[in-house]
Amino acid sequence: MAGFRTGHMKGFTIVELVVVIVLIGTLSAIGVGLFASRTTFSPLLATQQLASATLLAQQAALAGNPAGTLRVEQAANEFRFIVGVVGTSESRTFSLPREGASLSGVSLPLNIDFNELGAPAAGSNYTLTFTGDSTFQLCLSSLGAVYTGSCRS
């Protein structure tokens, strides 16, 4: 056989392919189990949604917009974060299913007005704690900083 060269074949064996498929199947089964229950992530999602709504209200206050207020409510089956004056066409409502999570640390409903510097007009810190299968805290400091964790004195 002139001109025919024997060399190394390139590719994967059937055993290697089967092992990869089994590994992917195992990892996906574990991953689905982690994300199947939203109650585990509901406090985290609520914390992030509240931080976003707070920043939106602060930006409105910095711009001199009357929508520089935030209202935090906990209904029977959802959290509501309302940016702007409740009941007006300029207000924006963000809601998130509670799914077993709850909010503590402040009396509800909580109304926060922001001054022209983006800080709470009352001049106080707010630590909001969302609990469920896990616990997450959000601090709104008297200077207007929003961060995860409890407020420092």
One Martini backbone bead per residue (centre of mass of N, CA, C, O) as a GRO file, in nm:
protein
  153
    1MET     BB    1   0.078   0.050   0.031
    2ALA     BB    2   0.105   0.317  -0.123
    3GLY     BB    3   0.073   0.624   0.057
    4PHE     BB    4   0.005   0.488   0.327
    5ARG     BB    5  -0.047   0.616   0.650
    6THR     BB    6   0.031   0.558   0.968
    7GLY     BB    7  -0.148   0.679   1.255
    8HIS     BB    8  -0.300   0.881   1.457
    9MET     BB    9  -0.599   0.891   1.585
   10LYS     BB   10  -0.864   1.117   1.606
   11GLY     BB   11  -1.041   1.121   1.915
   12PHE     BB   12  -1.300   0.938   2.070
   13THR     BB   13  -1.403   0.713   2.271
   14ILE     BB   14  -1.679   0.557   2.388
   15VAL     BB   15  -1.592   0.566   2.685
   16GLU     BB   16  -1.541   0.869   2.708
   17LEU     BB   17  -1.827   0.960   2.628
   18VAL     BB   18  -1.980   0.815   2.855
   19VAL     BB   19  -1.841   0.953   3.092
   20VAL     BB   20  -1.927   1.240   3.021
   21ILE     BB   21  -2.234   1.189   3.028
   22VAL     BB   22  -2.244   1.100   3.324
   23LEU     BB   23  -2.127   1.358   3.447
   24ILE     BB   24  -2.340   1.554   3.339
   25GLY     BB   25  -2.583   1.412   3.470
   26THR     BB   26  -2.491   1.441   3.763
   27LEU     BB   27  -2.458   1.751   3.772
   28SER     BB   28  -2.751   1.819   3.687
   29ALA     BB   29  -2.894   1.677   3.923
   30ILE     BB   30  -2.766   1.851   4.140
   31GLY     BB   31  -2.847   2.132   4.029
   32VAL     BB   32  -3.155   2.094   4.036
   33GLY     BB   33  -3.171   2.054   4.344
   34LEU     BB   34  -3.069   2.344   4.419
   35PHE     BB   35  -3.302   2.502   4.222
   36ALA     BB   36  -3.595   2.388   4.290
   37SER     BB   37  -3.594   2.576   4.547
   38ARG     BB   38  -3.694   2.907   4.599
   39THR     BB   39  -3.683   2.947   4.910
   40THR     BB   40  -3.376   2.976   4.928
   41PHE     BB   41  -3.376   3.252   4.730
   42SER     BB   42  -3.584   3.465   4.828
   43PRO     BB   43  -3.415   3.646   5.022
   44LEU     BB   44  -3.208   3.731   4.807
   45LEU     BB   45  -3.403   3.855   4.602
   46ALA     BB   46  -3.525   4.064   4.795
   47THR     BB   47  -3.264   4.214   4.858
   48GLN     BB   48  -3.201   4.297   4.563
   49GLN     BB   49  -3.468   4.445   4.503
   50LEU     BB   50  -3.444   4.654   4.730
   51ALA     BB   51  -3.178   4.781   4.637
   52SER     BB   52  -3.287   4.878   4.363
   53ALA     BB   53  -3.521   5.055   4.469
   54THR     BB   54  -3.344   5.241   4.640
   55LEU     BB   55  -3.166   5.353   4.410
   56LEU     BB   56  -3.401   5.476   4.251
   57ALA     BB   57  -3.496   5.674   4.472
   58GLN     BB   58  -3.226   5.823   4.498
   59GLN     BB   59  -3.208   5.925   4.205
   60ALA     BB   60  -3.464   6.094   4.219
   61ALA     BB   61  -3.369   6.280   4.448
   62LEU     BB   62  -3.113   6.388   4.302
   63ALA     BB   63  -3.308   6.505   4.058
   64GLY     BB   64  -3.574   6.632   4.206
   65ASN     BB   65  -3.776   6.409   4.237
   66PRO     BB   66  -4.079   6.310   4.392
   67ALA     BB   67  -3.984   5.987   4.374
   68GLY     BB   68  -3.799   5.994   4.659
   69THR     BB   69  -3.949   5.719   4.751
   70LEU     BB   70  -4.003   5.442   4.991
   71ARG     BB   71  -4.196   5.137   4.999
   72VAL     BB   72  -4.241   4.873   5.241
   73GLU     BB   73  -4.396   4.552   5.187
   74GLN     BB   74  -4.593   4.279   5.354
   75ALA     BB   75  -4.760   4.035   5.236
   76ALA     BB   76  -4.888   3.725   5.235
   77ASN     BB   77  -4.734   3.659   4.920
   78GLU     BB   78  -4.560   3.942   4.920
   79PHE     BB   79  -4.336   4.174   4.806
   80ARG     BB   80  -4.322   4.542   4.828
   81PHE     BB   81  -4.177   4.799   4.611
   82ILE     BB   82  -4.222   5.155   4.629
   83VAL     BB   83  -4.164   5.405   4.394
   84GLY     BB   84  -4.294   5.669   4.517
   85VAL     BB   85  -4.603   5.786   4.520
   86VAL     BB   86  -4.867   5.647   4.627
   87GLY     BB   87  -5.110   5.643   4.358
   88THR     BB   88  -4.937   5.734   4.132
   89SER     BB   89  -4.813   5.743   3.805
   90GLU     BB   90  -4.498   5.751   3.909
   91SER     BB   91  -4.517   5.491   4.035
   92ARG     BB   92  -4.323   5.194   4.134
   93THR     BB   93  -4.379   4.841   4.130
   94PHE     BB   94  -4.224   4.582   4.322
   95SER     BB   95  -4.257   4.227   4.305
   96LEU     BB   96  -4.237   3.934   4.533
   97PRO     BB   97  -4.240   3.630   4.623
   98ARG     BB   98  -4.211   3.486   4.932
   99GLU     BB   99  -4.190   3.175   4.983
  100GLY     BB  100  -4.145   3.183   5.322
  101ALA     BB  101  -4.060   3.461   5.356
  102SER     BB  102  -3.927   3.731   5.570
  103LEU     BB  103  -3.961   4.052   5.734
  104SER     BB  104  -3.726   4.231   5.942
  105GLY     BB  105  -3.631   4.520   6.168
  106VAL     BB  106  -3.907   4.658   6.087
  107SER     BB  107  -4.175   4.849   6.047
  108LEU     BB  108  -4.480   4.775   5.885
  109PRO     BB  109  -4.481   4.988   5.683
  110LEU     BB  110  -4.210   5.140   5.500
  111ASN     BB  111  -4.103   5.483   5.497
  112ILE     BB  112  -3.878   5.650   5.262
  113ASP     BB  113  -3.712   5.948   5.253
  114PHE     BB  114  -3.524   6.146   5.026
  115ASN     BB  115  -3.282   6.354   4.977
  116GLU     BB  116  -3.074   6.550   4.769
  117LEU     BB  117  -2.832   6.326   4.861
  118GLY     BB  118  -2.969   6.023   4.906
  119ALA     BB  119  -3.069   6.035   5.194
  120PRO     BB  120  -3.228   5.983   5.464
  121ALA     BB  121  -3.429   6.218   5.613
  122ALA     BB  122  -3.419   6.092   5.912
  123GLY     BB  123  -3.111   5.992   5.974
  124SER     BB  124  -3.125   5.672   5.956
  125ASN     BB  125  -3.090   5.345   6.007
  126TYR     BB  126  -3.145   5.036   5.804
  127THR     BB  127  -3.232   4.702   5.899
  128LEU     BB  128  -3.293   4.433   5.680
  129THR     BB  129  -3.452   4.107   5.727
  130PHE     BB  130  -3.426   3.809   5.545
  131THR     BB  131  -3.622   3.509   5.586
  132GLY     BB  132  -3.580   3.144   5.565
  133ASP     BB  133  -3.362   2.916   5.464
  134SER     BB  134  -3.232   3.199   5.474
  135THR     BB  135  -3.012   3.488   5.548
  136PHE     BB  136  -3.063   3.845   5.480
  137GLN     BB  137  -2.901   4.163   5.470
  138LEU     BB  138  -2.988   4.520   5.476
  139CYS     BB  139  -2.832   4.839   5.437
  140LEU     BB  140  -2.941   5.174   5.527
  141SER     BB  141  -2.782   5.443   5.562
  142SER     BB  142  -2.771   5.773   5.673
  143LEU     BB  143  -2.595   5.838   5.393
  144GLY     BB  144  -2.712   5.609   5.158
  145ALA     BB  145  -2.598   5.342   5.189
  146VAL     BB  146  -2.598   5.020   5.012
  147TYR     BB  147  -2.581   4.703   5.188
  148THR     BB  148  -2.476   4.410   5.289
  149GLY     BB  149  -2.584   4.379   5.597
  150SER     BB  150  -2.528   4.531   5.879
  151CYS     BB  151  -2.533   4.805   6.053
  152ARG     BB  152  -2.329   5.056   6.149
  153SER     BB  153  -2.272   5.292   6.408
   0.00000   0.00000   0.00000
